[in-house]
Amino acid sequence: MITMKIRPSSLYTGPKWLTWSLLIIIIFLISCFIYMIYLYIDLKDSKTAGYEETKQQLLKANTLTDISKVETFHGDEAYHVVFGTDDQQDKIIFYPLEGKEKNLTTVNQSEIISKDAIINEWEQQCSDCELVKVTPALVEDNKLWELTYIDASNRYVLDYVSIYDGSRYEQYRLKSMFN
């Protein structure tokens, strides 16, 4: 009597194409995930590009002694909006990004309506709205607050009010084409 022992060559007896397909899909998904992380970091860095150079220029020129925050405003021209202190006064400086000569626009914070006061006034006027951000703005040499929000009609609104008295300068309401 002849007996044969059959040994399985592997524990998995499914088709090899399925294994390779799953492996390729997993590698592709991991590659996409790594690329998304890289893009996120790159976009985040480009958003704050030039902030350190602007800070160094203002500190070097003794325009400010301490800088607490830098933001960006894009209007007709792009500006870094620098919040800082000089001679014990809080100031906001609009630092233009274009051109070799920098004509700085300076605002003493003691002379303006505070950001919190503008937000409180806006909340009373637009209770069903969702605030996105509030940024100092410089439009045609007018110093303004730019209030960005979504109103009750689901429109994206850019509202420009005077930084000194809160009066409206201009307003844009953008309606979404795709809901």
Tab-separated table of N, CA and C in Angstrom:
chain	number	residue	atom	x	y	z
A	1	MET	N	0.820	-1.152	0.000
A	1	MET	CA	0.000	0.000	0.000
A	1	MET	C	0.886	1.244	0.000
A	2	ILE	N	0.592	2.155	-0.883
A	2	ILE	CA	1.387	3.372	-1.024
A	2	ILE	C	0.590	4.515	-0.406
A	3	THR	N	1.228	5.242	0.455
A	3	THR	CA	0.581	6.415	1.070
A	3	THR	C	1.318	7.674	0.621
A	4	MET	N	0.559	8.679	0.358
A	4	MET	CA	1.148	9.960	-0.051
A	4	MET	C	0.741	11.030	0.941
A	5	LYS	N	1.713	11.784	1.292
A	5	LYS	CA	1.440	12.926	2.157
A	5	LYS	C	1.382	14.171	1.275
A	6	ILE	N	0.318	14.894	1.439
A	6	ILE	CA	0.169	16.137	0.674
A	6	ILE	C	0.426	17.287	1.632
A	7	ARG	N	1.376	18.108	1.253
A	7	ARG	CA	1.723	19.261	2.073
A	7	ARG	C	1.202	20.524	1.381
A	8	PRO	N	0.526	21.321	2.110
A	8	PRO	CA	0.095	22.584	1.496
A	8	PRO	C	1.314	23.492	1.308
A	9	SER	N	1.400	24.130	0.162
A	9	SER	CA	2.549	24.985	-0.119
A	9	SER	C	2.420	26.331	0.584
A	10	SER	N	1.218	26.718	0.898
A	10	SER	CA	1.023	27.953	1.659
A	10	SER	C	-0.302	27.859	2.383
A	11	LEU	N	-0.476	28.718	3.342
A	11	LEU	CA	-1.735	28.717	4.077
A	11	LEU	C	-2.841	29.365	3.255
A	12	TYR	N	-2.483	30.317	2.416
A	12	TYR	CA	-3.461	31.010	1.588
A	12	TYR	C	-3.458	30.392	0.198
A	13	THR	N	-4.609	29.981	-0.232
A	13	THR	CA	-4.677	29.319	-1.535
A	13	THR	C	-5.452	30.144	-2.559
A	14	GLY	N	-5.699	31.449	-2.258
A	14	GLY	CA	-6.423	32.323	-3.185
A	14	GLY	C	-5.542	32.746	-4.344
A	15	PRO	N	-6.102	33.437	-5.285
A	15	PRO	CA	-5.336	33.862	-6.459
A	15	PRO	C	-4.278	34.909	-6.086
A	16	LYS	N	-3.129	34.832	-6.744
A	16	LYS	CA	-2.031	35.749	-6.471
A	16	LYS	C	-2.346	37.168	-6.934
A	17	TRP	N	-3.162	37.332	-7.953
A	17	TRP	CA	-3.478	38.672	-8.447
A	17	TRP	C	-4.212	39.484	-7.389
A	18	LEU	N	-5.001	38.827	-6.534
A	18	LEU	CA	-5.724	39.524	-5.479
A	18	LEU	C	-4.752	40.067	-4.436
A	19	THR	N	-3.766	39.276	-4.082
A	19	THR	CA	-2.753	39.709	-3.119
A	19	THR	C	-1.975	40.903	-3.662
A	20	TRP	N	-1.553	40.816	-4.914
A	20	TRP	CA	-0.788	41.920	-5.503
A	20	TRP	C	-1.648	43.171	-5.658
A	21	SER	N	-2.889	43.021	-6.005
A	21	SER	CA	-3.789	44.169	-6.151
A	21	SER	C	-3.977	44.890	-4.821
A	22	LEU	N	-4.208	44.128	-3.765
A	22	LEU	CA	-4.365	44.727	-2.437
A	22	LEU	C	-3.090	45.433	-1.989
A	23	LEU	N	-1.960	44.831	-2.258
A	23	LEU	CA	-0.682	45.436	-1.899
A	23	LEU	C	-0.472	46.756	-2.643
A	24	ILE	N	-0.789	46.780	-3.924
A	24	ILE	CA	-0.637	48.004	-4.724
A	24	ILE	C	-1.599	49.090	-4.234
A	25	ILE	N	-2.823	48.726	-3.925
A	25	ILE	CA	-3.803	49.693	-3.423
A	25	ILE	C	-3.347	50.279	-2.088
A	26	ILE	N	-2.832	49.452	-1.200
A	26	ILE	CA	-2.350	49.934	0.100
A	26	ILE	C	-1.173	50.884	-0.076
A	27	ILE	N	-0.244	50.542	-0.950
A	27	ILE	CA	0.906	51.419	-1.206
A	27	ILE	C	0.428	52.739	-1.811
A	28	PHE	N	-0.528	52.686	-2.723
A	28	PHE	CA	-1.067	53.901	-3.337
A	28	PHE	C	-1.736	54.793	-2.291
A	29	LEU	N	-2.543	54.220	-1.398
A	29	LEU	CA	-3.223	55.003	-0.358
A	29	LEU	C	-2.227	55.635	0.609
A	30	ILE	N	-1.205	54.906	0.985
A	30	ILE	CA	-0.178	55.462	1.872
A	30	ILE	C	0.555	56.609	1.182
A	31	SER	N	0.860	56.446	-0.104
A	31	SER	CA	1.520	57.513	-0.861
A	31	SER	C	0.639	58.765	-0.937
A	32	CYS	N	-0.651	58.585	-1.188
A	32	CYS	CA	-1.572	59.725	-1.230
A	32	CYS	C	-1.644	60.430	0.119
A	33	PHE	N	-1.668	59.679	1.185
A	33	PHE	CA	-1.725	60.254	2.530
A	33	PHE	C	-0.468	61.076	2.820
A	34	ILE	N	0.680	60.561	2.485
A	34	ILE	CA	1.943	61.280	2.694
A	34	ILE	C	1.963	62.557	1.852
A	35	TYR	N	1.494	62.491	0.614
A	35	TYR	CA	1.453	63.664	-0.255
A	35	TYR	C	0.507	64.731	0.301
A	36	MET	N	-0.639	64.331	0.846
A	36	MET	CA	-1.578	65.282	1.438
A	36	MET	C	-0.953	65.980	2.637
A	37	ILE	N	-0.221	65.264	3.458
A	37	ILE	CA	0.462	65.882	4.599
A	37	ILE	C	1.492	66.896	4.112
A	38	TYR	N	2.252	66.541	3.085
A	38	TYR	CA	3.243	67.448	2.518
A	38	TYR	C	2.574	68.722	1.994
A	39	LEU	N	1.462	68.598	1.256
A	39	LEU	CA	0.746	69.763	0.737
A	39	LEU	C	0.224	70.647	1.853
A	40	TYR	N	-0.312	70.053	2.890
A	40	TYR	CA	-0.837	70.814	4.020
A	40	TYR	C	0.266	71.647	4.666
A	41	ILE	N	1.393	71.031	4.923
A	41	ILE	CA	2.514	71.749	5.544
A	41	ILE	C	3.025	72.850	4.628
A	42	ASP	N	3.123	72.572	3.328
A	42	ASP	CA	3.601	73.569	2.370
A	42	ASP	C	2.647	74.757	2.282
A	43	LEU	N	1.352	74.507	2.237
A	43	LEU	CA	0.374	75.593	2.189
A	43	LEU	C	0.391	76.410	3.475
A	44	LYS	N	0.529	75.754	4.585
A	44	LYS	CA	0.586	76.453	5.872
A	44	LYS	C	1.812	77.356	5.930
A	45	ASP	N	2.954	76.868	5.459
A	45	ASP	CA	4.176	77.677	5.456
A	45	ASP	C	4.076	78.848	4.486
A	46	SER	N	3.447	78.641	3.335
A	46	SER	CA	3.344	79.733	2.357
A	46	SER	C	2.389	80.822	2.845
A	47	LYS	N	1.449	80.477	3.694
A	47	LYS	CA	0.509	81.459	4.232
A	47	LYS	C	1.220	82.466	5.135
A	48	THR	N	2.229	82.032	5.833
A	48	THR	CA	2.964	82.909	6.745
A	48	THR	C	4.337	83.289	6.193
A	49	ALA	N	4.543	83.099	4.911
A	49	ALA	CA	5.837	83.415	4.301
A	49	ALA	C	6.115	84.908	4.407
A	50	GLY	N	7.311	85.258	4.785
A	50	GLY	CA	7.726	86.643	4.875
A	50	GLY	C	7.446	87.309	6.200
A	51	TYR	N	6.730	86.656	7.101
A	51	TYR	CA	6.425	87.262	8.394
A	51	TYR	C	7.709	87.578	9.172
A	52	GLU	N	8.636	86.648	9.208
A	52	GLU	CA	9.879	86.862	9.962
A	52	GLU	C	10.700	87.997	9.361
A	53	GLU	N	10.755	88.067	8.032
A	53	GLU	CA	11.503	89.143	7.377
A	53	GLU	C	10.881	90.499	7.700
A	54	THR	N	9.548	90.588	7.679
A	54	THR	CA	8.862	91.833	8.015
A	54	THR	C	9.157	92.225	9.460
A	55	LYS	N	9.087	91.269	10.368
A	55	LYS	CA	9.395	91.551	11.774
A	55	LYS	C	10.811	92.092	11.925
A	56	GLN	N	11.774	91.437	11.280
A	56	GLN	CA	13.173	91.862	11.386
A	56	GLN	C	13.373	93.267	10.836
A	57	GLN	N	12.734	93.583	9.702
A	57	GLN	CA	12.866	94.917	9.109
A	57	GLN	C	12.323	95.999	10.045
A	58	LEU	N	11.166	95.754	10.651
A	58	LEU	CA	10.561	96.750	11.538
A	58	LEU	C	11.349	96.904	12.836
A	59	LEU	N	11.854	95.813	13.369
A	59	LEU	CA	12.656	95.898	14.597
A	59	LEU	C	13.997	96.572	14.316
A	60	LYS	N	14.591	96.274	13.180
A	60	LYS	CA	15.886	96.857	12.799
A	60	LYS	C	15.773	98.366	12.590
A	61	ALA	N	14.651	98.811	12.012
A	61	ALA	CA	14.444	100.232	11.747
A	61	ALA	C	13.929	100.984	12.982
A	62	ASN	N	13.832	100.301	14.107
A	62	ASN	CA	13.331	100.883	15.362
A	62	ASN	C	11.930	101.462	15.219
A	63	THR	N	11.166	100.920	14.295
A	63	THR	CA	9.775	101.335	14.147
A	63	THR	C	8.953	100.795	15.302
A	64	LEU	N	9.241	99.563	15.699
A	64	LEU	CA	8.589	98.920	16.839
A	64	LEU	C	9.656	98.305	17.735
A	65	THR	N	9.349	98.225	19.023
A	65	THR	CA	10.280	97.575	19.943
A	65	THR	C	9.855	96.143	20.243
A	66	ASP	N	8.558	95.857	20.082
A	66	ASP	CA	8.048	94.508	20.335
A	66	ASP	C	6.913	94.229	19.351
A	67	ILE	N	6.901	93.034	18.782
A	67	ILE	CA	5.864	92.648	17.825
A	67	ILE	C	5.113	91.457	18.400
A	68	SER	N	3.786	91.614	18.491
A	68	SER	CA	2.980	90.545	19.088
A	68	SER	C	2.321	89.639	18.056
A	69	LYS	N	1.975	90.212	16.878
A	69	LYS	CA	1.245	89.398	15.896
A	69	LYS	C	1.408	90.005	14.514
A	70	VAL	N	1.389	89.127	13.492
A	70	VAL	CA	1.418	89.568	12.095
A	70	VAL	C	0.301	88.836	11.355
A	71	GLU	N	-0.470	89.596	10.576
A	71	GLU	CA	-1.519	89.039	9.731
A	71	GLU	C	-1.295	89.529	8.316
A	72	THR	N	-2.081	89.050	7.382
A	72	THR	CA	-1.981	89.489	5.989
A	72	THR	C	-3.317	90.058	5.552
A	73	PHE	N	-3.266	91.177	4.818
A	73	PHE	CA	-4.460	91.757	4.205
A	73	PHE	C	-4.202	91.901	2.718
A	74	HIS	N	-5.142	91.414	1.905
A	74	HIS	CA	-5.056	91.542	0.452
A	74	HIS	C	-6.203	92.425	-0.017
A	75	GLY	N	-5.855	93.609	-0.473
A	75	GLY	CA	-6.833	94.515	-1.072
A	75	GLY	C	-6.334	94.833	-2.462
A	76	ASP	N	-6.337	96.122	-2.809
A	76	ASP	CA	-5.708	96.524	-4.074
A	76	ASP	C	-4.227	96.177	-4.038
A	77	GLU	N	-3.643	96.288	-2.868
A	77	GLU	CA	-2.259	95.887	-2.629
A	77	GLU	C	-2.243	94.931	-1.445
A	78	ALA	N	-1.193	94.132	-1.357
A	78	ALA	CA	-1.061	93.188	-0.244
A	78	ALA	C	-0.209	93.828	0.851
A	79	TYR	N	-0.614	93.599	2.098
A	79	TYR	CA	0.088	94.151	3.253
A	79	TYR	C	0.256	93.078	4.317
A	80	HIS	N	1.364	93.186	5.051
A	80	HIS	CA	1.462	92.505	6.332
A	80	HIS	C	0.952	93.502	7.356
A	81	VAL	N	0.016	93.095	8.167
A	81	VAL	CA	-0.525	93.935	9.221
A	81	VAL	C	0.168	93.506	10.505
A	82	VAL	N	0.984	94.425	11.051
A	82	VAL	CA	1.834	94.098	12.191
A	82	VAL	C	1.296	94.786	13.436
A	83	PHE	N	1.060	93.999	14.479
A	83	PHE	CA	0.630	94.524	15.772
A	83	PHE	C	1.853	94.554	16.673
A	84	GLY	N	2.135	95.722	17.248
A	84	GLY	CA	3.317	95.825	18.085
A	84	GLY	C	3.264	97.028	19.000
A	85	THR	N	4.393	97.248	19.691
A	85	THR	CA	4.502	98.317	20.670
A	85	THR	C	5.738	99.149	20.373
A	86	ASP	N	5.598	100.468	20.547
A	86	ASP	CA	6.722	101.388	20.436
A	86	ASP	C	6.477	102.527	21.422
A	87	ASP	N	7.469	102.851	22.232
A	87	ASP	CA	7.350	103.925	23.229
A	87	ASP	C	6.105	103.750	24.093
A	88	GLN	N	5.844	102.538	24.495
A	88	GLN	CA	4.723	102.188	25.367
A	88	GLN	C	3.355	102.429	24.734
A	89	GLN	N	3.297	102.601	23.406
A	89	GLN	CA	2.030	102.724	22.699
A	89	GLN	C	1.836	101.519	21.802
A	90	ASP	N	0.613	100.974	21.831
A	90	ASP	CA	0.293	99.867	20.932
A	90	ASP	C	-0.024	100.440	19.561
A	91	LYS	N	0.560	99.831	18.529
A	91	LYS	CA	0.387	100.329	17.168
A	91	LYS	C	0.046	99.189	16.219
A	92	ILE	N	-0.572	99.562	15.113
A	92	ILE	CA	-0.796	98.664	13.988
A	92	ILE	C	-0.069	99.293	12.806
A	93	ILE	N	0.783	98.511	12.151
A	93	ILE	CA	1.528	99.006	11.004
A	93	ILE	C	1.158	98.189	9.774
A	94	PHE	N	0.832	98.884	8.688
A	94	PHE	CA	0.571	98.242	7.405
A	94	PHE	C	1.874	98.286	6.620
A	95	TYR	N	2.468	97.111	6.414
A	95	TYR	CA	3.754	96.979	5.738
A	95	TYR	C	3.503	96.450	4.333
A	96	PRO	N	3.676	97.289	3.282
A	96	PRO	CA	3.381	96.833	1.915
A	96	PRO	C	4.353	95.749	1.455
A	97	LEU	N	3.834	94.781	0.735
A	97	LEU	CA	4.663	93.667	0.275
A	97	LEU	C	5.314	93.946	-1.069
A	98	GLU	N	4.778	94.858	-1.860
A	98	GLU	CA	5.327	95.173	-3.181
A	98	GLU	C	6.202	96.415	-3.114
A	99	GLY	N	7.165	96.477	-4.000
A	99	GLY	CA	8.003	97.660	-4.133
A	99	GLY	C	9.218	97.624	-3.227
A	100	LYS	N	10.233	98.377	-3.638
A	100	LYS	CA	11.471	98.441	-2.860
A	100	LYS	C	11.341	99.441	-1.716
A	101	GLU	N	10.690	100.586	-1.989
A	101	GLU	CA	10.471	101.573	-0.934
A	101	GLU	C	9.188	101.205	-0.210
A	102	LYS	N	9.279	101.151	1.099
A	102	LYS	CA	8.137	100.767	1.918
A	102	LYS	C	7.554	102.004	2.592
A	103	ASN	N	6.398	102.439	2.134
A	103	ASN	CA	5.685	103.534	2.771
A	103	ASN	C	4.763	102.937	3.821
A	104	LEU	N	5.193	102.995	5.062
A	104	LEU	CA	4.449	102.378	6.148
A	104	LEU	C	3.283	103.267	6.555
A	105	THR	N	2.170	102.637	6.857
A	105	THR	CA	1.009	103.332	7.405
A	105	THR	C	0.866	102.856	8.845
A	106	THR	N	0.865	103.807	9.772
A	106	THR	CA	0.841	103.473	11.192
A	106	THR	C	-0.436	104.003	11.831
A	107	VAL	N	-1.012	103.187	12.702
A	107	VAL	CA	-2.222	103.551	13.427
A	107	VAL	C	-1.966	103.304	14.907
A	108	ASN	N	-2.243	104.313	15.749
A	108	ASN	CA	-2.162	104.127	17.201
A	108	ASN	C	-3.434	103.423	17.654
A	109	GLN	N	-3.282	102.334	18.379
A	109	GLN	CA	-4.455	101.573	18.793
A	109	GLN	C	-5.303	102.320	19.811
A	110	SER	N	-4.727	103.320	20.490
A	110	SER	CA	-5.501	104.103	21.449
A	110	SER	C	-6.507	105.013	20.750
A	111	GLU	N	-6.337	105.268	19.454
A	111	GLU	CA	-7.209	106.171	18.708
A	111	GLU	C	-8.324	105.447	17.957
A	112	ILE	N	-8.354	104.130	18.004
A	112	ILE	CA	-9.309	103.383	17.181
A	112	ILE	C	-10.309	102.621	18.039
A	113	ILE	N	-11.353	102.151	17.378
A	113	ILE	CA	-12.313	101.249	18.028
A	113	ILE	C	-11.656	99.874	18.077
A	114	SER	N	-11.707	99.245	19.221
A	114	SER	CA	-11.039	97.950	19.372
A	114	SER	C	-11.745	96.866	18.559
A	115	LYS	N	-11.005	95.810	18.284
A	115	LYS	CA	-11.543	94.672	17.540
A	115	LYS	C	-12.735	94.068	18.284
A	116	ASP	N	-12.632	93.961	19.601
A	116	ASP	CA	-13.733	93.398	20.395
A	116	ASP	C	-14.987	94.266	20.321
A	117	ALA	N	-14.802	95.599	20.332
A	117	ALA	CA	-15.957	96.499	20.234
A	117	ALA	C	-16.629	96.375	18.876
A	118	ILE	N	-15.846	96.239	17.821
A	118	ILE	CA	-16.409	96.059	16.471
A	118	ILE	C	-17.182	94.745	16.396
A	119	ILE	N	-16.628	93.695	16.993
A	119	ILE	CA	-17.311	92.390	16.984
A	119	ILE	C	-18.619	92.473	17.766
A	120	ASN	N	-18.607	93.141	18.919
A	120	ASN	CA	-19.833	93.277	19.715
A	120	ASN	C	-20.901	94.058	18.956
A	121	GLU	N	-20.503	95.131	18.299
A	121	GLU	CA	-21.455	95.922	17.513
A	121	GLU	C	-22.011	95.091	16.354
A	122	TRP	N	-21.142	94.328	15.702
A	122	TRP	CA	-21.577	93.477	14.588
A	122	TRP	C	-22.563	92.414	15.072
A	123	GLU	N	-22.283	91.804	16.235
A	123	GLU	CA	-23.178	90.768	16.768
A	123	GLU	C	-24.573	91.310	17.041
A	124	GLN	N	-24.666	92.578	17.480
A	124	GLN	CA	-25.974	93.179	17.733
A	124	GLN	C	-26.738	93.417	16.434
A	125	GLN	N	-26.015	93.738	15.360
A	125	GLN	CA	-26.664	94.019	14.081
A	125	GLN	C	-26.984	92.752	13.298
A	126	CYS	N	-26.237	91.693	13.503
A	126	CYS	CA	-26.386	90.484	12.686
A	126	CYS	C	-26.339	89.255	13.594
A	127	SER	N	-27.411	89.001	14.294
A	127	SER	CA	-27.426	87.916	15.288
A	127	SER	C	-27.445	86.522	14.660
A	128	ASP	N	-27.961	86.396	13.428
A	128	ASP	CA	-28.030	85.087	12.771
A	128	ASP	C	-26.844	84.828	11.848
A	129	CYS	N	-25.772	85.579	12.016
A	129	CYS	CA	-24.617	85.458	11.134
A	129	CYS	C	-23.496	84.677	11.818
A	130	GLU	N	-22.584	84.159	10.993
A	130	GLU	CA	-21.439	83.398	11.490
A	130	GLU	C	-20.157	84.146	11.124
A	131	LEU	N	-19.454	84.637	12.134
A	131	LEU	CA	-18.233	85.407	11.918
A	131	LEU	C	-17.103	84.488	11.464
A	132	VAL	N	-16.391	84.914	10.417
A	132	VAL	CA	-15.242	84.163	9.919
A	132	VAL	C	-13.963	84.771	10.476
A	133	LYS	N	-13.768	86.095	10.266
A	133	LYS	CA	-12.584	86.760	10.818
A	133	LYS	C	-12.755	88.271	10.757
A	134	VAL	N	-11.933	88.959	11.543
A	134	VAL	CA	-11.875	90.413	11.545
A	134	VAL	C	-10.407	90.791	11.415
A	135	THR	N	-10.091	91.626	10.409
A	135	THR	CA	-8.711	92.005	10.127
A	135	THR	C	-8.639	93.502	9.845
A	136	PRO	N	-7.604	94.185	10.305
A	136	PRO	CA	-7.414	95.572	9.871
A	136	PRO	C	-7.173	95.603	8.364
A	137	ALA	N	-7.694	96.643	7.713
A	137	ALA	CA	-7.589	96.749	6.260
A	137	ALA	C	-7.177	98.168	5.877
A	138	LEU	N	-6.530	98.270	4.727
A	138	LEU	CA	-6.142	99.565	4.172
A	138	LEU	C	-6.624	99.598	2.728
A	139	VAL	N	-7.687	100.397	2.481
A	139	VAL	CA	-8.282	100.489	1.155
A	139	VAL	C	-8.260	101.953	0.738
A	140	GLU	N	-7.494	102.256	-0.318
A	140	GLU	CA	-7.367	103.636	-0.821
A	140	GLU	C	-7.011	104.599	0.302
A	141	ASP	N	-6.014	104.248	1.091
A	141	ASP	CA	-5.520	105.032	2.232
A	141	ASP	C	-6.544	105.215	3.342
A	142	ASN	N	-7.642	104.486	3.318
A	142	ASN	CA	-8.617	104.489	4.412
A	142	ASN	C	-8.315	103.318	5.328
A	143	LYS	N	-8.169	103.618	6.597
A	143	LYS	CA	-7.913	102.569	7.586
A	143	LYS	C	-9.250	102.011	8.048
A	144	LEU	N	-9.417	100.693	7.868
A	144	LEU	CA	-10.718	100.056	8.094
A	144	LEU	C	-10.564	98.751	8.861
A	145	TRP	N	-11.699	98.254	9.350
A	145	TRP	CA	-11.802	96.875	9.819
A	145	TRP	C	-12.492	96.102	8.708
A	146	GLU	N	-11.935	94.944	8.344
A	146	GLU	CA	-12.581	94.055	7.381
A	146	GLU	C	-13.248	92.936	8.176
A	147	LEU	N	-14.584	92.937	8.176
A	147	LEU	CA	-15.344	91.873	8.832
A	147	LEU	C	-15.758	90.876	7.759
A	148	THR	N	-15.371	89.646	7.919
A	148	THR	CA	-15.738	88.588	6.983
A	148	THR	C	-16.686	87.645	7.718
A	149	TYR	N	-17.863	87.427	7.139
A	149	TYR	CA	-18.843	86.578	7.797
A	149	TYR	C	-19.814	85.976	6.783
A	150	ILE	N	-20.611	85.026	7.259
A	150	ILE	CA	-21.672	84.414	6.461
A	150	ILE	C	-22.990	84.887	7.051
A	151	ASP	N	-23.820	85.534	6.238
A	151	ASP	CA	-25.058	86.114	6.758
A	151	ASP	C	-26.184	85.081	6.810
A	152	ALA	N	-27.350	85.531	7.256
A	152	ALA	CA	-28.500	84.637	7.424
A	152	ALA	C	-28.979	84.042	6.104
A	153	SER	N	-28.691	84.710	4.973
A	153	SER	CA	-29.076	84.199	3.652
A	153	SER	C	-27.998	83.311	3.050
A	154	ASN	N	-27.023	82.914	3.860
A	154	ASN	CA	-25.911	82.041	3.457
A	154	ASN	C	-25.026	82.682	2.382
A	155	ARG	N	-24.866	84.010	2.477
A	155	ARG	CA	-23.961	84.726	1.585
A	155	ARG	C	-22.664	85.023	2.321
A	156	TYR	N	-21.565	84.992	1.597
A	156	TYR	CA	-20.249	85.335	2.129
A	156	TYR	C	-20.126	86.854	2.030
A	157	VAL	N	-19.909	87.533	3.157
A	157	VAL	CA	-19.944	88.993	3.188
A	157	VAL	C	-18.594	89.537	3.629
A	158	LEU	N	-18.110	90.541	2.881
A	158	LEU	CA	-16.933	91.321	3.260
A	158	LEU	C	-17.449	92.723	3.579
A	159	ASP	N	-17.371	93.101	4.842
A	159	ASP	CA	-17.904	94.376	5.300
A	159	ASP	C	-16.742	95.234	5.789
A	160	TYR	N	-16.573	96.413	5.217
A	160	TYR	CA	-15.481	97.313	5.585
A	160	TYR	C	-16.054	98.492	6.360
A	161	VAL	N	-15.599	98.652	7.609
A	161	VAL	CA	-16.054	99.761	8.452
A	161	VAL	C	-14.845	100.545	8.937
A	162	SER	N	-15.063	101.823	9.208
A	162	SER	CA	-13.980	102.697	9.651
A	162	SER	C	-13.377	102.181	10.955
A	163	ILE	N	-12.075	102.237	11.032
A	163	ILE	CA	-11.360	101.776	12.221
A	163	ILE	C	-11.490	102.797	13.355
A	164	TYR	N	-11.921	104.036	13.000
A	164	TYR	CA	-12.034	105.116	13.981
A	164	TYR	C	-13.434	105.279	14.562
A	165	ASP	N	-14.467	105.191	13.707
A	165	ASP	CA	-15.812	105.418	14.239
A	165	ASP	C	-16.809	104.297	13.918
A	166	GLY	N	-16.409	103.290	13.163
A	166	GLY	CA	-17.283	102.153	12.870
A	166	GLY	C	-18.274	102.395	11.750
A	167	SER	N	-18.181	103.532	11.053
A	167	SER	CA	-19.110	103.793	9.947
A	167	SER	C	-18.755	102.909	8.756
A	168	ARG	N	-19.780	102.510	8.021
A	168	ARG	CA	-19.570	101.604	6.886
A	168	ARG	C	-18.903	102.339	5.732
A	169	TYR	N	-17.858	101.707	5.169
A	169	TYR	CA	-17.156	102.234	4.006
A	169	TYR	C	-17.690	101.562	2.741
A	170	GLU	N	-17.691	100.221	2.732
A	170	GLU	CA	-18.258	99.464	1.624
A	170	GLU	C	-18.544	98.039	2.086
A	171	GLN	N	-19.357	97.347	1.284
A	171	GLN	CA	-19.738	95.984	1.635
A	171	GLN	C	-19.923	95.168	0.355
A	172	TYR	N	-19.422	93.944	0.401
A	172	TYR	CA	-19.596	93.005	-0.708
A	172	TYR	C	-20.338	91.788	-0.177
A	173	ARG	N	-21.379	91.373	-0.902
A	173	ARG	CA	-22.126	90.160	-0.554
A	173	ARG	C	-21.995	89.192	-1.723
A	174	LEU	N	-21.430	88.042	-1.466
A	174	LEU	CA	-21.188	87.053	-2.512
A	174	LEU	C	-22.140	85.882	-2.319
A	175	LYS	N	-22.881	85.578	-3.365
A	175	LYS	CA	-23.832	84.476	-3.331
A	175	LYS	C	-23.162	83.220	-3.870
A	176	SER	N	-23.361	82.113	-3.211
A	176	SER	CA	-22.791	80.841	-3.631
A	176	SER	C	-23.539	80.297	-4.845
A	177	MET	N	-22.775	79.861	-5.844
A	177	MET	CA	-23.401	79.292	-7.037
A	177	MET	C	-23.714	77.814	-6.849
A	178	PHE	N	-22.995	77.156	-5.971
A	178	PHE	CA	-23.153	75.717	-5.783
A	178	PHE	C	-23.556	75.456	-4.343
A	179	ASN	N	-24.756	74.973	-4.144
A	179	ASN	CA	-25.225	74.664	-2.772
A	179	ASN	C	-25.323	73.193	-2.552
